[in-house]
mmCIF file of C-alpha atoms and ligand atoms in Angstrom:
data_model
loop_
_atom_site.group_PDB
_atom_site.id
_atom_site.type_symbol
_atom_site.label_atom_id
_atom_site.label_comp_id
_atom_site.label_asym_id
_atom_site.label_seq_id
_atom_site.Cartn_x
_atom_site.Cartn_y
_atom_site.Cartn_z
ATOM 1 C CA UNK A 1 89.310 116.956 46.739
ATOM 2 C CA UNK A 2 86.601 114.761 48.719
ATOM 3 C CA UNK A 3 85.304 116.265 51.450
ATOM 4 C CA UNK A 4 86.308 116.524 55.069
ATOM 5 C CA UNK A 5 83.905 114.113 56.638
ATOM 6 C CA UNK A 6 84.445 111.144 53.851
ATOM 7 C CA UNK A 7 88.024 111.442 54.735
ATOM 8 C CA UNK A 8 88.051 111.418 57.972
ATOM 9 C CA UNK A 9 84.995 108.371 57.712
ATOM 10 C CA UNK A 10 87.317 106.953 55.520
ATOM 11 C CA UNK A 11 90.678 106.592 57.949
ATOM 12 C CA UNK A 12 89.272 104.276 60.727
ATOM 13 C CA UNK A 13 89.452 101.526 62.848
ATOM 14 C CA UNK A 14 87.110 99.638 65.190
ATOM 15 C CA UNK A 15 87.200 101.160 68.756
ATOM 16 C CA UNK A 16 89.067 99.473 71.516
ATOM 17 C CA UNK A 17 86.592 97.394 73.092
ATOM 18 C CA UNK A 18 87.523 98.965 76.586
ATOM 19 C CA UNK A 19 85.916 102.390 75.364
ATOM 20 C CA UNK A 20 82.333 101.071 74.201
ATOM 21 C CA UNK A 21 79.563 98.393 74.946
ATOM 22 C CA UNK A 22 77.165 97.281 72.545
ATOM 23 C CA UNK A 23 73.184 98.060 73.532
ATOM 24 C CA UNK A 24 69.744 96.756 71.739
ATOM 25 C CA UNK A 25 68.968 97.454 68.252
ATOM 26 C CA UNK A 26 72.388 97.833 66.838
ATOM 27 C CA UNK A 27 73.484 100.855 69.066
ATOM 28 C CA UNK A 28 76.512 101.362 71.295
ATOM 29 C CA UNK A 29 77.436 103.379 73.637
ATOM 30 C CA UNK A 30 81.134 104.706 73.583
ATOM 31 C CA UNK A 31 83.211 105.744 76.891
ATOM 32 C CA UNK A 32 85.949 107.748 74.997
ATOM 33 C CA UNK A 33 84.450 110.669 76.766
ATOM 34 C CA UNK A 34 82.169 112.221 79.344
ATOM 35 C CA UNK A 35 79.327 112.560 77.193
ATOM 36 C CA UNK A 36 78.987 108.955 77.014
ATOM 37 C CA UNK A 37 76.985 109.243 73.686
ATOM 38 C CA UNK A 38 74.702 106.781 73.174
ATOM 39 C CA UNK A 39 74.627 106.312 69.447
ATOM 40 C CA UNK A 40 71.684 104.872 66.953
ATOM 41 C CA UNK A 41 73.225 102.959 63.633
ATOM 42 C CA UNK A 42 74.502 104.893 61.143
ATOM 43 C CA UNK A 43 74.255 107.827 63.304
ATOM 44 C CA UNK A 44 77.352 110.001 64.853
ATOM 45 C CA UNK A 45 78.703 110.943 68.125
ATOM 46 C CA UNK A 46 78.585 114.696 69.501
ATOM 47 C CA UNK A 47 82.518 114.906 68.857
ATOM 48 C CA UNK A 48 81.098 113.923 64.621
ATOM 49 C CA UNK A 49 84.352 111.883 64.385
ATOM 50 C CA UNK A 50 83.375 108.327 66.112
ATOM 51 C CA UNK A 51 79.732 106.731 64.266
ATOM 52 C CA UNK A 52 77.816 103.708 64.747
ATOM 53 C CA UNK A 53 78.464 101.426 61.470
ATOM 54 C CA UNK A 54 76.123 98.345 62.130
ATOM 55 C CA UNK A 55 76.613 97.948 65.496
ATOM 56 C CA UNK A 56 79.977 98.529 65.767
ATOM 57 C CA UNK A 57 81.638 101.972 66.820
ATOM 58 C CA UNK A 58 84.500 103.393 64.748
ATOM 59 C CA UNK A 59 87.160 106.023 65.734
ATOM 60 C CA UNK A 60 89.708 107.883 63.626
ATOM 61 C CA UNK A 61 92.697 106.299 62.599
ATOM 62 C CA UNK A 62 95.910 106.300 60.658
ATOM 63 C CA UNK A 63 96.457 110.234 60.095
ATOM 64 C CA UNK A 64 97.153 113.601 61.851
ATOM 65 C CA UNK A 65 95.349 117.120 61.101
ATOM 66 C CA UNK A 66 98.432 118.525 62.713
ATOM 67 C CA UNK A 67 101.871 117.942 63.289
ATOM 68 C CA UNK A 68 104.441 120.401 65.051
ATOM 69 C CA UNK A 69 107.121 120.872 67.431
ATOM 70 C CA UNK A 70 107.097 122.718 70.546
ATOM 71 C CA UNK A 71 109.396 123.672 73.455
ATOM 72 C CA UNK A 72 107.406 121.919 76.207
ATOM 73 C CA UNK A 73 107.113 125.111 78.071
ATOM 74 C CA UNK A 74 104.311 125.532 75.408
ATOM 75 C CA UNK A 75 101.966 122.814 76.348
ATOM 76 C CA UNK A 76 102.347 123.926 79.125
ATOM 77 C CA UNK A 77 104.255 121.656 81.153
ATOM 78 C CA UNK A 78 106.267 123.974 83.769
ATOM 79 C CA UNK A 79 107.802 120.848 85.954
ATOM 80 C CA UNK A 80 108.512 118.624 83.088
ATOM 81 C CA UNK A 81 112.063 118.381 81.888
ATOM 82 C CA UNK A 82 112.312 122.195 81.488
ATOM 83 C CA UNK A 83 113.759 123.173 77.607
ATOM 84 C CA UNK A 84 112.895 119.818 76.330
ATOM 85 C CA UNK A 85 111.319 119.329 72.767
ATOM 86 C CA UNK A 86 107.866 117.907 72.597
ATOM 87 C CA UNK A 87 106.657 116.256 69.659
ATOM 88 C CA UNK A 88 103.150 117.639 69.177
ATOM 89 C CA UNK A 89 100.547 115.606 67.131
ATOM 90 C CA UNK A 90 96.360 115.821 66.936
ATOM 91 C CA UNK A 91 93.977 114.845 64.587
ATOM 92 C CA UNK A 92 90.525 116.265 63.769
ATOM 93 C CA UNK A 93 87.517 117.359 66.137
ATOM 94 C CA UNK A 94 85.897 117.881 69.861
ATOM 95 C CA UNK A 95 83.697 117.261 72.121
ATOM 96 C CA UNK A 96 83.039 120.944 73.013
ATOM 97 C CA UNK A 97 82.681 123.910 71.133
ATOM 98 C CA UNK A 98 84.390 126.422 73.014
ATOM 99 C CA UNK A 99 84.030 129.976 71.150
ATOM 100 C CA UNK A 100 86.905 131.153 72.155
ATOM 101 C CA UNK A 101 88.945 128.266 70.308
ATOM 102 C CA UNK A 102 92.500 129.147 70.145
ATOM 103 C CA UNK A 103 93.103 125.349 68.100
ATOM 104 C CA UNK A 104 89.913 125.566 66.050
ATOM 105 C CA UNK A 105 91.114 125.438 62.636
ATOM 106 C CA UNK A 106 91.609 121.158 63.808
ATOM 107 C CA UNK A 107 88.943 121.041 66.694
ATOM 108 C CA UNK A 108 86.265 122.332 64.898
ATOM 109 C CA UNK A 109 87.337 120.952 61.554
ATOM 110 C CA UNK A 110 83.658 118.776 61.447
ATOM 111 C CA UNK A 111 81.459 121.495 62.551
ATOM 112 C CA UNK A 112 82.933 124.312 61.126
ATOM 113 C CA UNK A 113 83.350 125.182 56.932
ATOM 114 C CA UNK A 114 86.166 127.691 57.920
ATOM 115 C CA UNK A 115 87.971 125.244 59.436
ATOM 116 C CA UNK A 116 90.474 123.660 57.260
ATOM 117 C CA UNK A 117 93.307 122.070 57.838
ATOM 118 C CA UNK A 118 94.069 118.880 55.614
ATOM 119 C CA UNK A 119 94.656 115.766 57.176
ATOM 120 C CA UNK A 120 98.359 113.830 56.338
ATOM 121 C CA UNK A 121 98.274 110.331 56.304
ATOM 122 C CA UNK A 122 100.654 108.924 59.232
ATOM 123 C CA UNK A 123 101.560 105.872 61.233
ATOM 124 C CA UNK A 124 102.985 105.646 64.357
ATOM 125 C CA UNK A 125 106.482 104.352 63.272
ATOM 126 C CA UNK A 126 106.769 107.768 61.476
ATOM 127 C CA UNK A 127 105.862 110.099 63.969
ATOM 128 C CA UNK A 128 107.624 108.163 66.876
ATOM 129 C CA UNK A 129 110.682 108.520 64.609
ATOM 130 C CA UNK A 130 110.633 111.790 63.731
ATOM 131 C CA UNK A 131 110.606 112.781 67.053
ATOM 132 C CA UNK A 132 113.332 110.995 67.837
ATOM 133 C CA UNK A 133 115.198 112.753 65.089
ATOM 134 C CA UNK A 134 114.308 116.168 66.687
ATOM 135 C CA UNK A 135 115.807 114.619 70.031
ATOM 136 C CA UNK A 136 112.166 114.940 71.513
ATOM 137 C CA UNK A 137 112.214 113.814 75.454
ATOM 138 C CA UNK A 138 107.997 113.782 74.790
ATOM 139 C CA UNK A 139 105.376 113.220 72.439
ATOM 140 C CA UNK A 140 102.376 114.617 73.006
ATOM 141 C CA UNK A 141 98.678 114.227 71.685
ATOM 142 C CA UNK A 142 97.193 118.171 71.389
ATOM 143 C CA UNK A 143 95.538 120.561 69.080
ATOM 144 C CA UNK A 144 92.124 118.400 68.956
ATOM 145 C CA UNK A 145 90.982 116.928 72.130
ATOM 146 C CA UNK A 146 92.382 113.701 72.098
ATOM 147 C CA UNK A 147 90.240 112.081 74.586
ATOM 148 C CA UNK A 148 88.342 111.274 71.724
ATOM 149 C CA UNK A 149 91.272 109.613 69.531
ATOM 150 C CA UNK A 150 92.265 107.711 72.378
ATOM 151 C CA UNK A 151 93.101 104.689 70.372
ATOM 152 C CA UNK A 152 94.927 106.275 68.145
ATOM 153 C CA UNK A 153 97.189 108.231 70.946
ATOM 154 C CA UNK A 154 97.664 104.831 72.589
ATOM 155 C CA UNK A 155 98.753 103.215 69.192
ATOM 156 C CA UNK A 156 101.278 106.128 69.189
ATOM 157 C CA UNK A 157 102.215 106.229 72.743
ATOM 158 C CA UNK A 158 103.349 102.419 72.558
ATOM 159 C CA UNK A 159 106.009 103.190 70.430
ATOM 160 C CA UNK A 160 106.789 106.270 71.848
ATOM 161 C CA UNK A 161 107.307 104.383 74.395
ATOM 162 C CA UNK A 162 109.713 101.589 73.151
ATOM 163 C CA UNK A 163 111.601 104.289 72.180
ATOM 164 C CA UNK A 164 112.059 106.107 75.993
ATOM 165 C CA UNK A 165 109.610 109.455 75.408
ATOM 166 C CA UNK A 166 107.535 110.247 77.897
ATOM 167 C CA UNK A 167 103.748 110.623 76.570
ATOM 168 C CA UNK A 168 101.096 113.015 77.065
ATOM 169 C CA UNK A 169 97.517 114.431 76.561
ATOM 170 C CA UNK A 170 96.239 118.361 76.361
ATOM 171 C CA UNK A 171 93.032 118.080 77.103
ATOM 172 C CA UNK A 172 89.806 119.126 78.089
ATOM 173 C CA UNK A 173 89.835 116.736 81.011
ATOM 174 C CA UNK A 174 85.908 115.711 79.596
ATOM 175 C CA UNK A 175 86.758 111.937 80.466
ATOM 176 C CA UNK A 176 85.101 108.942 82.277
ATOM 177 C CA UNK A 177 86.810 106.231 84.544
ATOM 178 C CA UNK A 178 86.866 103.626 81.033
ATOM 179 C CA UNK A 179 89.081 106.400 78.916
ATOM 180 C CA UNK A 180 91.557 106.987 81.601
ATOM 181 C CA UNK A 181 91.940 103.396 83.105
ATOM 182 C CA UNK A 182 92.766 102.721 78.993
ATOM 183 C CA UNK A 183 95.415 105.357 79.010
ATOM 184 C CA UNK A 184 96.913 104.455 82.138
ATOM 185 C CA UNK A 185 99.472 102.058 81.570
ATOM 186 C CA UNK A 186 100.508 104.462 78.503
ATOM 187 C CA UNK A 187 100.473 107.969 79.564
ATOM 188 C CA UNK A 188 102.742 109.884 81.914
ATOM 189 C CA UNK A 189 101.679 113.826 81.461
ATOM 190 C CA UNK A 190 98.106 115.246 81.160
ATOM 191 C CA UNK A 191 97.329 118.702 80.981
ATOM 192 C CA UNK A 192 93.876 119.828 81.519
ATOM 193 C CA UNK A 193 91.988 123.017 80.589
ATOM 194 C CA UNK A 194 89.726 124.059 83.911
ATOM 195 C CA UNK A 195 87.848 126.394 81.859
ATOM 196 C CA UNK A 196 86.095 127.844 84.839
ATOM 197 C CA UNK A 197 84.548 125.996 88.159
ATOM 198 C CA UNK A 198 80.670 127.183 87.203
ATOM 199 C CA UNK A 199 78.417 124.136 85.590
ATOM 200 C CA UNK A 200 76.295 126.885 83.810
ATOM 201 C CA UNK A 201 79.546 128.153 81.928
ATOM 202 C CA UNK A 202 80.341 124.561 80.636
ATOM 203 C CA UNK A 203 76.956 124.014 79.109
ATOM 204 C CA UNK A 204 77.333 126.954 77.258
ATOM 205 C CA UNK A 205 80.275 125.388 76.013
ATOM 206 C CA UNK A 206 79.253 122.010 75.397
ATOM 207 C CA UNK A 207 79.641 120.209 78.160
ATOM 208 C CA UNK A 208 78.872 119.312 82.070
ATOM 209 C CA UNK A 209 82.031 120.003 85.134
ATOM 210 C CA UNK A 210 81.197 116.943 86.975
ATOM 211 C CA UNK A 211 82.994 114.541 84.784
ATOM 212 C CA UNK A 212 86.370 117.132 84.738
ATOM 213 C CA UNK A 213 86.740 117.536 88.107
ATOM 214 C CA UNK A 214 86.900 113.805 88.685
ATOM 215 C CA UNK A 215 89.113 112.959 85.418
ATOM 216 C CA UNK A 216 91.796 116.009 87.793
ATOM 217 C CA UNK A 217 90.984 113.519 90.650
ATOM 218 C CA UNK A 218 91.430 110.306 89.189
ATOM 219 C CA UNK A 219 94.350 111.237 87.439
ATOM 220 C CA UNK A 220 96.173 112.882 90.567
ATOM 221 C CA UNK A 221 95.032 109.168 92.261
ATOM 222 C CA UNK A 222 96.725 107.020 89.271
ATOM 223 C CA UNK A 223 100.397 109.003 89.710
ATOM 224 C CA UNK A 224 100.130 110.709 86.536
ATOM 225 C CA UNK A 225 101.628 114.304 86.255
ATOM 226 C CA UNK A 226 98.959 116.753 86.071
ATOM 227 C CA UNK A 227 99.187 120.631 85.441
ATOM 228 C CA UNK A 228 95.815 122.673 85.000
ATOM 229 C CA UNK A 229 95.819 125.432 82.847
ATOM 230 C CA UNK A 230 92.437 127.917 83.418
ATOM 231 C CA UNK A 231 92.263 130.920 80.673
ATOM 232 C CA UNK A 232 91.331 133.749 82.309
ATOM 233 C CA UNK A 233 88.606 135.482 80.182
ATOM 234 C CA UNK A 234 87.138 139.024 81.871
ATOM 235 C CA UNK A 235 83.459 138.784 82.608
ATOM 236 C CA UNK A 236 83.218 134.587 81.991
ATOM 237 C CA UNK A 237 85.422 132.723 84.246
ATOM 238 C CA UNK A 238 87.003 135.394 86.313
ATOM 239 C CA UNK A 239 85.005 136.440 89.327
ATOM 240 C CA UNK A 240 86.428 136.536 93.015
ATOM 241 C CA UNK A 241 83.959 133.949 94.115
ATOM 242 C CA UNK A 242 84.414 131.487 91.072
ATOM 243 C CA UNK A 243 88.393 131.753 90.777
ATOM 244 C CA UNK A 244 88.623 130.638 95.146
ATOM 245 C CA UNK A 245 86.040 127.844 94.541
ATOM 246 C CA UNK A 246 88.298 126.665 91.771
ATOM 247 C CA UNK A 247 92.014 127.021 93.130
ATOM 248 C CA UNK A 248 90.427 125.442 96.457
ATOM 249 C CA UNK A 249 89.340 122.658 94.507
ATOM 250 C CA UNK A 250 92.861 121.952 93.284
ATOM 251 C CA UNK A 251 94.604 122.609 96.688
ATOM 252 C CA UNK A 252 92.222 119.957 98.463
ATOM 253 C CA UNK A 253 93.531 117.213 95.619
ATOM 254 C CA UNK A 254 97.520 118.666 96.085
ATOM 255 C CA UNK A 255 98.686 122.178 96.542
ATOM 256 C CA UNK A 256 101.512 120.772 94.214
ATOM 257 C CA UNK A 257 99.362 120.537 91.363
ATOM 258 C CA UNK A 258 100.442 123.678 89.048
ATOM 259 C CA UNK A 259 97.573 126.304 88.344
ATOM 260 C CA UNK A 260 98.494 128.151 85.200
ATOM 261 C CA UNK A 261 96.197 131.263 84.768
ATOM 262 C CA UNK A 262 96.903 132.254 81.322
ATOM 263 C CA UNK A 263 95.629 135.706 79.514
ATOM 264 C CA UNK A 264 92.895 135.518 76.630
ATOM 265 C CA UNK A 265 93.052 137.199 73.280
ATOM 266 C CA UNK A 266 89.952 137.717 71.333
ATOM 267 C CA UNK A 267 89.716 135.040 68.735
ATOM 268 C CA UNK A 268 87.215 132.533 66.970
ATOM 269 C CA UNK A 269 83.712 133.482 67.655
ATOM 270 C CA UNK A 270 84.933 134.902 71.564
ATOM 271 C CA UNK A 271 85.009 138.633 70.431
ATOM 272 C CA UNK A 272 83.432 140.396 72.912
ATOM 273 C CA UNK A 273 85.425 140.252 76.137
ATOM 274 C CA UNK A 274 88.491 142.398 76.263
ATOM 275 C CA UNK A 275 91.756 140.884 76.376
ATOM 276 C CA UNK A 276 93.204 139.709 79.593
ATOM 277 C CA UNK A 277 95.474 142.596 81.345
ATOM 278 C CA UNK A 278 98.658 141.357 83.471
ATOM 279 C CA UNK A 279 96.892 142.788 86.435
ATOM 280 C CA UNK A 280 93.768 140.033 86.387
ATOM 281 C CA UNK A 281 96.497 137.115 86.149
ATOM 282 C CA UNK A 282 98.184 138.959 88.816
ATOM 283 C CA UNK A 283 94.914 139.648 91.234
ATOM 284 C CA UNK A 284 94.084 135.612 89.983
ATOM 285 C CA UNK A 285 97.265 134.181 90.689
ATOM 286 C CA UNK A 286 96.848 136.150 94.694
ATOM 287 C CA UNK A 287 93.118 134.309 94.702
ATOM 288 C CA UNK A 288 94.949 130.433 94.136
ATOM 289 C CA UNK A 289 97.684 131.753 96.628
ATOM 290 C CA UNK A 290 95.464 132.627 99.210
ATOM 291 C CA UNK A 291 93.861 128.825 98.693
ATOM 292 C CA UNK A 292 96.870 127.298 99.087
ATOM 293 C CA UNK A 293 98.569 126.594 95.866
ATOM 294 C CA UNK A 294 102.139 126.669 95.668
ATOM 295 C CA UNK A 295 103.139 126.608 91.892
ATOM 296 C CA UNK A 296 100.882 129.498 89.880
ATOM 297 C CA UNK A 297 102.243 130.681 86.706
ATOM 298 C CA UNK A 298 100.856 133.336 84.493
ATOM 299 C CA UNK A 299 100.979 133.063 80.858
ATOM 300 C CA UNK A 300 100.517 134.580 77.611
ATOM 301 C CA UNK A 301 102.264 137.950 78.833
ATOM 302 C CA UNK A 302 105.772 137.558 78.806
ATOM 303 C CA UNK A 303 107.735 139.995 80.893
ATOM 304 C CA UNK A 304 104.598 141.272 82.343
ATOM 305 C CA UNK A 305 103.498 139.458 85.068
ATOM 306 C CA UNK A 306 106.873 139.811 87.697
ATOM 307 C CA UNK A 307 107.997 136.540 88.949
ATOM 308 C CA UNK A 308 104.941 134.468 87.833
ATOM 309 C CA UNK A 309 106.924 132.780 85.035
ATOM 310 C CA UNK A 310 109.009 131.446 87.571
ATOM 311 C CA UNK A 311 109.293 128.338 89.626
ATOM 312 C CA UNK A 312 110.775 128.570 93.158
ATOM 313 C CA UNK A 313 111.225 125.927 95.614
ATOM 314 C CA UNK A 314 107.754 125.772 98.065
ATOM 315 C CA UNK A 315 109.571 125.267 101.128
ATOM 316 C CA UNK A 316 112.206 127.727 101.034
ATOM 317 C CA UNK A 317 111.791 130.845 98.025
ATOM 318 C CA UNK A 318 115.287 129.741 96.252
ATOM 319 C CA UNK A 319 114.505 130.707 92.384
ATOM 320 C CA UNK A 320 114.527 126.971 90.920
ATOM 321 C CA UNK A 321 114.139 127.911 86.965
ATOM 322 C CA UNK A 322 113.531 131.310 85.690
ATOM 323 C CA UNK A 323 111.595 132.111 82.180
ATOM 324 C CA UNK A 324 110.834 134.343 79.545
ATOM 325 C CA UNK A 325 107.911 133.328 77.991
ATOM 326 C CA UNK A 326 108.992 129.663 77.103
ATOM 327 C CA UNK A 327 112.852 130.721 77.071
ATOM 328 C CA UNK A 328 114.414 128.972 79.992
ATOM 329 C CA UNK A 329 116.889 131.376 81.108
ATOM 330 C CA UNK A 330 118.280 129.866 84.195
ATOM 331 C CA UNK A 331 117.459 126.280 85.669
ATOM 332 C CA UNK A 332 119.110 125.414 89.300
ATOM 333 C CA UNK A 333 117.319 122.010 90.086
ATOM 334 C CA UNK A 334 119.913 119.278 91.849
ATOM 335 C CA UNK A 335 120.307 116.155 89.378
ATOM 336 C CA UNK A 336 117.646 114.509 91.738
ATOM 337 C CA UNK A 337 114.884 117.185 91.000
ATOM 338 C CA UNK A 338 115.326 118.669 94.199
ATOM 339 C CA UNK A 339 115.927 122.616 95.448
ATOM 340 C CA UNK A 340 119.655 123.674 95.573
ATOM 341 C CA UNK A 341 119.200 125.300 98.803
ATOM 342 C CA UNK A 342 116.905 123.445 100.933
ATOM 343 C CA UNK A 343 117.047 120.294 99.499
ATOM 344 C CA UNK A 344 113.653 119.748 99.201
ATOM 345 C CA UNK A 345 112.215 117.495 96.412
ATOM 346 C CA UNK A 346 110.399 119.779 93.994
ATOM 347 C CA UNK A 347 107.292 117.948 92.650
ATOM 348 C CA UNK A 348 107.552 116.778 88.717
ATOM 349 C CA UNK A 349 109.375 115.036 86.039
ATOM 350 C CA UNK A 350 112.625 116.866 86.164
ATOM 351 C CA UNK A 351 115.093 114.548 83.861
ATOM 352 C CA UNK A 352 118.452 114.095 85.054
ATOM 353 C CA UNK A 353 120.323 117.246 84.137
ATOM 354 C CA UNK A 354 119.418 120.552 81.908
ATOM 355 C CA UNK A 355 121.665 120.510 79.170
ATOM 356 C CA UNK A 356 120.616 123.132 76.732
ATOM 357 C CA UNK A 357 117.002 124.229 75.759
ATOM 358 C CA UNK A 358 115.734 122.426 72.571
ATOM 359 C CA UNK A 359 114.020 125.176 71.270
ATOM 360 C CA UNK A 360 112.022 128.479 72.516
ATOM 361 C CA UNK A 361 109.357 128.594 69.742
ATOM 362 C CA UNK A 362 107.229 126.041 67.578
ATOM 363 C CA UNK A 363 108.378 125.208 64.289
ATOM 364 C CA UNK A 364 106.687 123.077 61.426
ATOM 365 C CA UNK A 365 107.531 119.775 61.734
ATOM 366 C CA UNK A 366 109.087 117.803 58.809
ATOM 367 C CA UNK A 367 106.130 115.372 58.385
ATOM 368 C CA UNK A 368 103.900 117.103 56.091
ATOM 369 C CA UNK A 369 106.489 117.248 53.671
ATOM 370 C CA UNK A 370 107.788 113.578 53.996
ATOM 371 C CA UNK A 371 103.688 112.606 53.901
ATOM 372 C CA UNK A 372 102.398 114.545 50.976
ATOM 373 C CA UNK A 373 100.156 111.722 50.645
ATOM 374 C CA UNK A 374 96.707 113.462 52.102
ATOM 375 C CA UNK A 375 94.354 110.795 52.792
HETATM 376 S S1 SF4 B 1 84.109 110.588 72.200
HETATM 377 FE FE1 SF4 B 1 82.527 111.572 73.459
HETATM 378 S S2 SF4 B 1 81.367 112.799 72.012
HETATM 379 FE FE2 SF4 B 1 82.511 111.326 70.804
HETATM 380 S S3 SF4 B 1 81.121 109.593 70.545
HETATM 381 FE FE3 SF4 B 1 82.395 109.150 72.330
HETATM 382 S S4 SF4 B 1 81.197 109.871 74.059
HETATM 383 FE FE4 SF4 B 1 80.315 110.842 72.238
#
């Protein structure tokens, strides 16, 4: 079997000219993300997956490193038609190198010989109608962060499109003003890790805040629907002082943006910090209360954390749409997306009616066995 980096070299295409600019001496600079790598010929970007091939920059194309479908509860997307299937798709690598990981196996797939996860050859047509098939109401781009396989999640999202899904990206939120203005006109959702609100913290892990915090702005600006997920990890992220700064940050954009404070569980390299107890989402959740939020969720500890899996209305209490985990178990939304008791619009993308739920856990998508061809 070749190995990981000729494939993936081999399965390209020449980057949108949007999302790089050609400098002196045959290098470019690309603008799929915040780094905003300048890049010699024949020489890679930090993310390993977009390279400078005389003079001109090329990005991954034409496969996925991972295919699945997930209730959208998963992503997670709490005020997005609640029970609804979405179509989950990523390729191969990052931008960061998070140690705590929980999708390495396909984000670290270029940096990491333990990663392995075999890419399927795929084109948009197929995924598009396979998620169809499933009844999907979204597609979504996930696993890897897609910021930097933005052409490929646009080729995708076009059809996805066509074909009445709503589109989205689970991301980092590492992007610039080029990226997201080149999304735009295709993307409705976007989900964005705050991994914490110190600079120090994201150089450990690659990276810089700046650019994140304005990607949350800007998007909140363009009308996209934004939820922030921030992973609560004991003794990194999760100090009194670091947790206000953060949900005040959010509140001064929209106290309707959801805050998801989710629990950690040692994995990857992240082994030392114990796991995240019900009571720190609980004492976190208080912190983005006491700023002003009015949707926080805690995750990862189903049943545990009282009525934080919950949405109810801002204005007047009524209990909108009650979970499990990502089991919908009751959902009392007006047709309009607005509270039953108060009438007050609840901020999201609601969908006309809950019918049923789709599904409350992931299962393999059909793909890898339709596309046995590996590229
Ligand atoms: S996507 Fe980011 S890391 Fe990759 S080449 Fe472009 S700017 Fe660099």
């Amino acid at each position: 079997m070749p190995a990981l980096r000729d494939i993936v070299d081999r399965n390209v295409a020449e980057a949108a000219p949007e999302l790089y600019e050609k400098l002196d001496r045959e290098r470019v600079r690309c603008f799929s993300c915040g780094h905003c790598c300048p890049i010699p010929e024949g020489q890679r970007g930090v993310c390993k997956v977009r390279f400078n091939r005389a003079g001109k920059l090329y990005v991954p194309w034409g496969y996925v490193g991972c295919v699945q479908c997930d209730p959208i509860e998963k992503k997670p997307f709490f005020h997005v038609a609640p029970g609804a299937l979405a179509y989950s798709f990523g390729m191969l690598g990052c931008d960061l190198h998070c140690s705590y990981c929980q999708n390495w196996v396909t984000s670290q797939a270029l940096r990491d010989p333990e990663a392995v996860s075999p890419p399927l050859r795929a084109t948009p047509q197929m995924l598009v109608e396979e998620a169809v098939g499933y009844g999907a109401k979204a597609l979504v781009s996930t696993y890897n962060e897609p910021l930097i396989t933005s052409e490929w999640a646009v080729a995708v999202f076009r059809e996805a499109r066509a074909a009445g899904l709503m589109t989205g990206f689970v991301s980092n939120g590492n992007g610039t003003p080029q990226v997201l203005e080149y999304l735009r006109p295709w993307m409705d959702l976007y989900k964005i890790d705050l991994k914490s609100f110190d600079d120090r913290h994201y150089h450990e892990l690659g990276g810089r805040i700046g650019p994140i915090l304005e990607t949350i702005r800007r998007l909140h600006e363009m009308g996209l629907w934004v939820e922030i997920v921030t992973l609560l990890i004991p003794g990194f992220n999760d100090s009194e002082e670091e947790l206000a700064r953060l949900s005040e940050f959010l509140a001064g954009i929209s106290p309707y943006i959801p805050w998801h404070v989710t629990a950690f569980h040692q994995d990857y390299k992240m082994a030392d910090p114990r796991n995240t107890t019900a009571e720190d989402l609980l004492r976190a959740a208080a912190i983005g209360k006491r700023a002003g939020l009015r949707y926080i969720y805690a995750g990862n500890l189903p049943g545990e954390v009282g009525d934080l899996e919950n949405t109810r209305c801002h204005n007047c209490g009524k209990l909108l749409v009650e979970r499990y985990g990502y089991l919908i178990r009751g959902y009392h939304l007006t047709v309009e997306g607005a509270c039953s008791q108060c009438g007050s619009s609840i901020p999201g993308r609601w969908g006309s009616r809950f019918e049923r739920q789709a599904t409350a856990f992931p299962f393999a998508a059909r793909l890898p066995r339709r596309s046995r061809a590996e590229v």
